[in-house]
Amino acid sequence: MSTEVPPPNSEPMLNAAITPELIQKHGITKDEYARIQTILGRDPNLTELGIFSVMWSEHCSYKNSKPLLKLFPNDKKDTSRGYGKVLVKAGEENAGVIDIGDDWAICFKIESHNHPSAIEPFEGAATGVGGIIRDIFTMGARPVALTNSLRFGDLDSKQTKRLFRGVVHGIAHYGNCMGIPNVAGDVYFDSCFEGNPLVNAQCMGLLRHDQIKRGAAKGIGNPVYYVGAATGRDGLGGAAFASRELTEESMEDRPAVQKGDPFMEKLLLEACLEMMAIDGLVVGIQDMGAAGLTCSTCETASRGNTGIEIELDKVPQREKGMNSYETMLSESQERMLVIVQKGREAEIKAVFEKWDLHAAEIGFVTDTGRMVVKQHGKMVVNIPAKKLADEAPIYHRTATAPAYIAEAHKWSPDSLPVPNETFLASALPKLLAEPSIAEKRWVWEQYDHMVMAGTALEPGSDAAVIRLRLDNGKEKLIALANDCNHRYCYLNPYRGGQIALAECMRNLACSGATSLGMTDNLNFGNPNKPEAFYMLKEVVTGMADACKFFDIPVVGGNVSLYNESQQGAIDPTPTVTVAGLVEKREHITKQFLPSANATLILLGGWCHELGGSYYQRIMHKLKTGDAPELDLDKEQKLHSALLQTIKSGKVLAAHDLSEGGLLVAVAEMLFAPDTTFGAELDLTDAPESIRPDVLLYGESQSRAIVATAPENAAVIIATAKSLGIKAHIIGNSLTATDLIVKYSEGSLAWKTTELREVFTQRIPQAMEM
């Protein structure tokens, strides 16, 4: 192969003047443009400028966040249990892979589609699901579960309702049509997300160790195939679009939102899995996600230390007259790039003909190290692949702590009047009706969460559990949960990042699962602003420190910056998804009480803080104080106590304490799917120095409630205390639907049927208006 670097052809469109205004419109700085000129040894043409624009965007290159992401551990130190080893690390491929034992593994990842969903909520969310599914099956895994993490503005605003309805409908449409169960997630509502909703989609797949596929273009002369749907003009510049703030102008940038076809993706999924099952046929495979054909060609070439040459005339196109700029930057959905072993072309064509899909040979692997694109036989792009894919400029931004943080930390609950019984009683129904706390059945009932018949613990509890049937007759039980309290991250980004991971792991432990690994979606504001970058830096540092402490590898994820609108920046929101393993079916534990007359035990001690709580927000309209304290050692001991008592068979139900505190957690345990129970709580053992509002509604961390038969209570308490965890019997469940609470200064009472009504109806009623 020739190693000469000929100039691109001289078509007028390609030689249009590259003006400073055009460079700026593509999000390229002056220094970056000078770097491009040095790389090419000349000025780029318009298509090449567009290619650099998308590949050097934050969405594709992580140029503002890569130094921070290196803080995350990407491997597991302790694999003595026979599972947990990281087989594919973060950044190596499209998604990470973790061993679950018996030569099987799970592959999982989360990504954002925030900006597209703000413009077109249905299509933005739907294609977000489609994209993350492709990331999973391109690894050779069959997708088996979906989750999502969503953030919206005030639920009572028309704009939020429109976005909320469209996003949930889009997620449901794509996942349901694909036949993949959507089993878990979290949804928060806050005014900081009013102009910039967050839509984070996660997918998990199952595969054997020997089924892992790589996205590298290897083998000089091997043919390069384009498979799947034809290319259109939708999604042009989507990666660059996702790397700038939303403004009035960008809100009208509808061509940047892709259109999805889940039925086409279902065909593509089955065809690709069948193709990859043919021994030795597939050399490398990459989905066409962000930056489309551009990203898939240069990244596979870079990973393979090779080059790729393609001819755009051979690319299937659904619109006439598409030029090279449009074809290379299109983010049309349901497409993959496959490098095939030379001489076996007939085999891939036969598979895709069977599934009635395109399988077009569009190029070949070269030894030049360059990404070469031709159209009409003339060269239109000639760029070094590694320079484009792996050597984008890296920035070390200035970080400045926002002044409000230090001021907020001076706040104390003592600045509030001590509430009387009437005020305290009014708080519980209001908290249960807070949309971020209220039941999310309106959301997950739109998802098919039972398809594949493997959902062992359905949405609504602390975590979902999926039963994976292996071809050797065995099964694996995998738990999944999503978490992130943005209020904590706003008030204390370092600690808020740690709490996101700790709470997610706590949810898994309450469900009977040992945590394996994490994927995250870092949703933040503009990194060029020192205060916004400070939040990102502190959150990532906190999360990384917690991951190292708990020995939780980060197997991949996504960074979504520039989440700012005319209303301002969002709160820092590092969405966390943790996958865990449940060793036996009998260990699966729900948060709901199965019967009355159970003893309720508080693990982890009494609450002693109120900063950042939902009680503070709902009852006092405040967002101040410090995030709750977090002792990682105590948190780890709590997980051990939960798992040890669950495995002993003595736990009837378990539920972590988070938003809303003790009484909200107890109420949620009483709202069983088919029955509403009552409970009688005696909290008079709590120190009198603890204010009643702090005791009942504070959100101190590393706490959970377990329910057990009365005769087993002593054993659970002894086990917890042996591990260094405080344990208190706080009451028992009742057949009668009364919730009665005694505390040192008085007593409170509610009808749990009435509490359940406000908890279950808040979101449906809002969406009917």
Short mmCIF file of N, CA and C in Angstrom, two decimals, residues 15 21 44 56 125 232 394 416 438 497 502 512 520 541 552 588 626 648 660 730 747 751:
data_model
loop_
_atom_site.label_atom_id
_atom_site.label_comp_id
_atom_site.label_asym_id
_atom_site.label_seq_id
_atom_site.Cartn_x
_atom_site.Cartn_y
_atom_site.Cartn_z
N ASN A 15 -13.64 22.53 -1.18
CA ASN A 15 -12.64 23.61 -1.14
C ASN A 15 -13.26 24.96 -0.78
N GLU A 21 -15.31 32.20 11.08
CA GLU A 21 -16.70 31.98 11.50
C GLU A 21 -17.09 30.52 11.34
N PRO A 44 -7.57 21.96 6.30
CA PRO A 44 -8.57 20.91 6.05
C PRO A 44 -9.61 21.41 5.07
N TRP A 56 -13.18 15.59 18.01
CA TRP A 56 -12.53 16.35 19.07
C TRP A 56 -13.53 17.05 19.99
N ALA A 125 -34.89 10.16 23.45
CA ALA A 125 -34.82 9.07 24.41
C ALA A 125 -34.77 7.71 23.71
N GLY A 232 -28.99 8.46 6.29
CA GLY A 232 -29.78 9.63 5.92
C GLY A 232 -29.15 10.88 6.48
N ILE A 394 -5.92 17.74 25.09
CA ILE A 394 -6.39 17.50 26.45
C ILE A 394 -6.22 18.78 27.26
N LEU A 416 -33.78 26.57 62.62
CA LEU A 416 -35.20 26.34 62.40
C LEU A 416 -35.90 26.20 63.75
N ALA A 438 -42.20 9.99 45.38
CA ALA A 438 -43.45 9.26 45.09
C ALA A 438 -43.22 8.06 44.18
N GLY A 497 -20.59 12.65 45.44
CA GLY A 497 -20.17 11.59 44.54
C GLY A 497 -19.99 10.27 45.25
N ALA A 502 -22.19 4.75 47.27
CA ALA A 502 -22.52 4.03 48.50
C ALA A 502 -23.99 3.65 48.56
N GLY A 512 -29.91 -8.44 48.52
CA GLY A 512 -29.21 -9.72 48.63
C GLY A 512 -28.04 -9.88 47.69
N ASP A 520 -20.88 4.76 35.02
CA ASP A 520 -21.42 6.05 35.47
C ASP A 520 -21.64 6.99 34.29
N THR A 541 -13.27 12.82 41.96
CA THR A 541 -12.30 12.44 42.98
C THR A 541 -12.98 11.66 44.11
N ILE A 552 -14.45 -1.48 43.82
CA ILE A 552 -15.47 -1.50 42.76
C ILE A 552 -14.85 -0.92 41.49
N ILE A 588 -32.70 -13.41 47.35
CA ILE A 588 -33.37 -12.25 46.77
C ILE A 588 -34.32 -11.65 47.81
N ASP A 626 -24.80 21.08 54.76
CA ASP A 626 -23.82 20.17 54.17
C ASP A 626 -24.52 18.87 53.80
N SER A 648 -28.52 -15.72 56.02
CA SER A 648 -28.90 -16.63 57.11
C SER A 648 -30.36 -17.03 57.04
N GLY A 660 -35.98 11.38 52.35
CA GLY A 660 -37.13 11.39 53.24
C GLY A 660 -36.87 10.81 54.60
N ILE A 730 -37.12 -0.92 66.47
CA ILE A 730 -37.89 0.33 66.46
C ILE A 730 -39.40 0.10 66.42
N SER A 747 -46.24 11.90 70.21
CA SER A 747 -46.61 10.78 69.32
C SER A 747 -47.32 11.32 68.10
N LYS A 751 -53.13 7.17 58.86
CA LYS A 751 -53.68 5.99 58.19
C LYS A 751 -52.78 5.67 57.00
#
